[in-house]
């Protein structure tokens, strides 16, 4: 059974304090891994797709990386507006139905 | 304008009532999905459709049904609502993925908050 586990469940940072969120996956034949940002009461907003180990994607203060077992979302010098829940999802096989993790709730204090 | 829209955005109903949630998209995507989200449980797939003639059950389809009226429209129905169906419901779309495609990411609507009393 495909599984995606995100850690930590919650993270509190001070503004400017860099950190990383983890997404570990057990998926047979990974086709790709998604990262999303979700604000309270809103739909997830697509951030990145990573397709192969070693791949990296960047957007503003966010950088996503992928290994054969896990993905990291690095947040450099975060700002309060980066506060959100970050979801990752892995998809495999021919159906392309992703398996979602439960998310990491990030709060950045000014 | 939003690419994926959901109506209604909020709904309060009573146990036993029939409810329909609607999703429309202007992205031109073939694939559409319905998810529910509960605190601590993450996103769970209810139904998905790869084209107008293709409907598939997800992991939690009991108590729900769907209709794909057109490429752009995908509706979710609760035939007889019960309180444990209180949740945030999301519609999502994606392009038709192929083995060589790199466009498999899903795009989500704004959600419908459903409360069943």
Short mmCIF file of C-alpha atoms in Angstrom, two decimals:
data_model
loop_
_atom_site.label_atom_id
_atom_site.label_comp_id
_atom_site.label_asym_id
_atom_site.label_seq_id
_atom_site.Cartn_x
_atom_site.Cartn_y
_atom_site.Cartn_z
CA UNK A 1 0.00 0.00 0.00
CA UNK A 2 1.31 3.43 -0.96
CA UNK A 3 2.03 5.67 2.00
CA UNK A 4 3.11 9.27 2.42
CA UNK A 5 4.17 10.58 5.83
CA UNK A 6 4.88 14.21 6.58
CA UNK A 7 6.84 15.55 9.53
CA UNK A 8 6.63 17.44 11.70
CA UNK A 9 2.85 17.76 12.01
CA UNK A 10 3.28 21.35 13.16
CA UNK A 11 6.19 23.78 13.10
CA UNK A 12 6.56 27.20 14.64
CA UNK A 13 9.35 29.45 13.41
CA UNK A 14 10.46 32.98 14.03
CA UNK A 15 10.62 35.23 11.02
CA UNK A 16 13.94 34.63 9.28
CA UNK A 17 14.52 31.24 10.92
CA UNK A 18 15.12 28.76 8.09
CA UNK A 19 13.93 25.16 8.36
CA UNK A 20 12.84 22.11 6.38
CA UNK A 21 9.67 20.06 6.11
CA UNK A 22 9.93 16.35 5.40
CA UNK A 23 7.81 14.10 3.19
CA UNK A 24 8.74 10.42 3.22
CA UNK A 25 7.03 8.07 0.82
CA UNK A 26 6.60 4.37 0.23
CA UNK A 27 5.33 4.15 -3.31
CA UNK A 28 5.93 1.46 -5.85
CA UNK A 29 7.32 3.03 -8.98
CA UNK A 30 7.18 6.73 -8.14
CA UNK A 31 6.14 8.82 -11.12
CA UNK A 32 6.26 12.14 -9.34
CA UNK A 33 5.85 14.03 -6.11
CA UNK A 34 3.74 17.17 -5.62
CA UNK A 35 3.99 19.94 -3.05
CA UNK A 36 1.00 22.16 -2.26
CA UNK A 37 0.33 25.10 0.01
CA UNK A 38 -3.06 25.32 1.72
CA UNK A 39 -4.37 28.36 3.58
CA UNK A 40 -7.15 27.81 6.16
CA UNK A 41 -10.52 27.14 4.56
CA UNK A 42 -9.10 27.29 1.03
CA UNK A 43 -8.16 24.79 -1.64
CA UNK A 44 -4.60 23.51 -1.95
CA UNK A 45 -2.45 25.63 -4.23
CA UNK A 46 0.04 23.81 -6.43
CA UNK A 47 3.70 24.63 -5.78
CA UNK A 48 6.02 22.05 -7.37
CA UNK A 49 6.25 18.69 -9.06
CA UNK A 50 9.45 16.64 -8.75
CA UNK A 51 9.92 13.65 -11.02
CA UNK A 52 13.28 12.06 -10.27
CA UNK A 53 15.79 11.74 -7.44
CA UNK A 54 18.19 14.66 -7.39
CA UNK A 55 15.71 17.09 -8.90
CA UNK A 56 15.23 20.48 -7.26
CA UNK A 57 12.66 23.23 -7.80
CA UNK A 58 12.64 26.73 -6.33
CA UNK A 59 10.04 29.44 -5.87
CA UNK A 60 10.83 32.54 -3.85
CA UNK A 61 11.83 31.34 -0.36
CA UNK A 62 10.88 27.71 -1.04
CA UNK A 63 13.04 24.96 -2.46
CA UNK A 64 11.86 21.38 -2.92
CA UNK A 65 14.24 18.45 -3.27
CA UNK A 66 13.71 14.75 -3.93
CA UNK A 67 15.57 11.57 -3.02
CA UNK A 68 14.57 7.96 -3.59
CA UNK A 69 12.80 7.83 -0.22
CA UNK A 70 11.81 11.36 0.70
CA UNK A 71 11.32 14.95 -0.31
CA UNK A 72 12.18 18.09 1.58
CA UNK A 73 10.65 21.52 1.38
CA UNK A 74 13.28 24.00 2.53
CA UNK A 75 12.06 27.40 3.67
CA UNK A 76 14.74 30.07 3.73
CA UNK A 77 14.26 33.17 5.87
CA UNK A 78 10.50 32.67 6.18
CA UNK A 79 8.04 35.51 6.57
CA UNK A 80 4.68 35.49 8.38
CA UNK A 81 2.91 35.22 5.01
CA UNK A 82 4.51 31.80 4.55
CA UNK A 83 2.28 30.51 7.35
CA UNK A 84 0.09 27.76 5.90
CA UNK A 85 -0.29 24.01 5.77
CA UNK A 86 2.06 22.35 3.29
CA UNK A 87 0.91 19.11 1.69
CA UNK A 88 2.88 16.61 -0.29
CA UNK A 89 1.51 13.86 -2.51
CA UNK A 90 3.16 11.02 -4.39
CA UNK A 91 1.81 9.32 -7.46
CA UNK A 92 2.79 6.09 -9.14
CA UNK A 93 1.68 3.67 -11.76
CA UNK A 94 -0.63 4.16 -14.67
CA UNK A 95 -3.61 5.70 -12.88
CA UNK A 96 -1.80 8.79 -11.64
CA UNK A 97 -3.96 8.98 -8.51
CA UNK A 98 -1.81 10.70 -5.90
CA UNK A 99 -1.49 9.61 -2.29
CA UNK A 100 -1.53 12.64 0.00
CA UNK A 101 0.24 13.13 3.30
CA UNK A 102 -1.60 14.77 6.19
CA UNK A 103 0.39 17.97 5.92
CA UNK A 104 2.66 20.14 8.04
CA UNK A 105 1.12 23.20 9.63
CA UNK A 106 3.67 26.02 9.56
CA UNK A 107 3.33 29.18 11.62
CA UNK A 108 5.89 31.94 11.21
CA UNK A 109 5.92 34.53 13.98
CA UNK A 110 6.97 38.12 13.25
CA UNK B 1 -11.74 34.28 -12.96
CA UNK B 2 -11.12 31.05 -11.10
CA UNK B 3 -10.25 28.01 -13.22
CA UNK B 4 -12.04 25.56 -10.91
CA UNK B 5 -15.25 26.71 -9.24
CA UNK B 6 -17.42 24.99 -6.69
CA UNK B 7 -21.00 25.72 -5.63
CA UNK B 8 -22.22 26.19 -3.02
CA UNK B 9 -19.30 27.45 -0.94
CA UNK B 10 -21.09 26.75 2.31
CA UNK B 11 -24.08 24.56 3.07
CA UNK B 12 -25.86 23.58 6.25
CA UNK B 13 -28.36 20.76 5.95
CA UNK B 14 -30.18 18.20 8.06
CA UNK B 15 -29.72 14.47 8.41
CA UNK B 16 -31.50 12.56 5.65
CA UNK B 17 -31.54 15.37 3.11
CA UNK B 18 -30.18 14.94 -0.42
CA UNK B 19 -27.38 17.33 -1.27
CA UNK B 20 -25.59 18.07 -4.52
CA UNK B 21 -22.23 19.81 -4.76
CA UNK B 22 -21.21 21.10 -8.15
CA UNK B 23 -17.83 21.64 -9.77
CA UNK B 24 -17.03 23.42 -13.01
CA UNK B 25 -13.67 23.98 -14.66
CA UNK B 26 -12.37 26.11 -17.51
CA UNK B 27 -8.93 24.51 -17.63
CA UNK B 28 -9.89 22.08 -20.37
CA UNK B 29 -8.70 19.14 -18.29
CA UNK B 30 -10.03 15.65 -18.85
CA UNK B 31 -9.62 14.34 -15.31
CA UNK B 32 -11.72 15.47 -12.37
CA UNK B 33 -11.74 14.39 -8.73
CA UNK B 34 -13.75 14.81 -5.54
CA UNK B 35 -12.00 14.83 -2.16
CA UNK B 36 -13.10 15.42 1.40
CA UNK B 37 -10.85 16.89 4.05
CA UNK B 38 -11.26 16.36 7.76
CA UNK B 39 -9.01 17.76 10.49
CA UNK B 40 -6.19 15.31 11.19
CA UNK B 41 -7.15 12.98 8.34
CA UNK B 42 -5.92 14.90 5.35
CA UNK B 43 -7.42 14.66 1.87
CA UNK B 44 -9.33 11.51 1.02
CA UNK B 45 -10.47 10.62 -2.48
CA UNK B 46 -14.20 10.01 -2.94
CA UNK B 47 -14.60 9.58 -6.71
CA UNK B 48 -12.66 10.39 -9.85
CA UNK B 49 -13.39 10.57 -13.55
CA UNK B 50 -10.88 10.35 -16.37
CA UNK B 51 -13.40 11.40 -19.02
CA UNK B 52 -17.16 11.83 -19.45
CA UNK B 53 -17.78 8.09 -19.76
CA UNK B 54 -15.39 7.01 -17.02
CA UNK B 55 -16.30 7.09 -13.31
CA UNK B 56 -14.26 5.39 -10.59
CA UNK B 57 -14.67 4.94 -6.85
CA UNK B 58 -12.05 6.30 -4.52
CA UNK B 59 -11.19 5.12 -1.04
CA UNK B 60 -14.36 6.48 0.66
CA UNK B 61 -17.20 6.34 -1.89
CA UNK B 62 -19.89 4.83 0.38
CA UNK B 63 -22.77 7.27 0.85
CA UNK B 64 -21.78 9.34 -2.18
CA UNK B 65 -22.53 9.31 -5.90
CA UNK B 66 -21.26 11.41 -8.80
CA UNK B 67 -22.28 12.55 -12.25
CA UNK B 68 -19.98 13.77 -15.03
CA UNK B 69 -22.35 15.87 -17.11
CA UNK B 70 -19.68 17.22 -19.47
CA UNK B 71 -15.93 17.50 -19.68
CA UNK B 72 -16.14 20.65 -17.59
CA UNK B 73 -18.71 19.58 -14.98
CA UNK B 74 -18.53 16.99 -12.21
CA UNK B 75 -21.16 16.81 -9.45
CA UNK B 76 -21.07 15.04 -6.11
CA UNK B 77 -24.29 13.93 -4.41
CA UNK B 78 -25.01 12.83 -0.89
CA UNK B 79 -28.19 10.79 -1.26
CA UNK B 80 -29.09 10.89 2.43
CA UNK B 81 -26.74 13.12 4.39
CA UNK B 82 -25.49 12.04 7.81
CA UNK B 83 -23.56 14.06 10.42
CA UNK B 84 -20.23 12.28 9.81
CA UNK B 85 -20.28 13.66 6.27
CA UNK B 86 -19.66 17.09 7.74
CA UNK B 87 -16.37 18.13 6.12
CA UNK B 88 -14.65 20.37 3.63
CA UNK B 89 -15.13 19.07 0.08
CA UNK B 90 -12.76 19.82 -2.77
CA UNK B 91 -12.99 19.31 -6.50
CA UNK B 92 -9.75 18.99 -8.45
CA UNK B 93 -8.72 18.63 -12.08
CA UNK B 94 -5.67 17.41 -13.96
CA UNK B 95 -4.61 16.89 -17.54
CA UNK B 96 -4.72 13.45 -19.07
CA UNK B 97 -1.48 11.87 -17.94
CA UNK B 98 0.56 9.57 -20.11
CA UNK B 99 3.76 7.74 -19.37
CA UNK B 100 5.71 10.50 -21.03
CA UNK B 101 3.63 13.38 -19.74
CA UNK B 102 4.96 15.76 -17.17
CA UNK B 103 1.64 17.49 -16.56
CA UNK B 104 0.01 15.42 -13.86
CA UNK B 105 -0.41 17.94 -11.09
CA UNK B 106 -3.92 18.52 -9.73
CA UNK B 107 -5.57 21.93 -9.48
CA UNK B 108 -8.09 22.42 -6.71
CA UNK B 109 -11.25 24.45 -6.36
CA UNK B 110 -11.94 26.72 -3.37
CA UNK B 111 -13.92 24.08 -1.49
CA UNK B 112 -17.42 23.60 -0.11
CA UNK B 113 -17.89 23.57 3.65
CA UNK B 114 -20.73 21.17 4.37
CA UNK B 115 -22.36 20.83 7.77
CA UNK B 116 -24.91 18.07 8.39
CA UNK B 117 -26.96 18.57 11.55
#
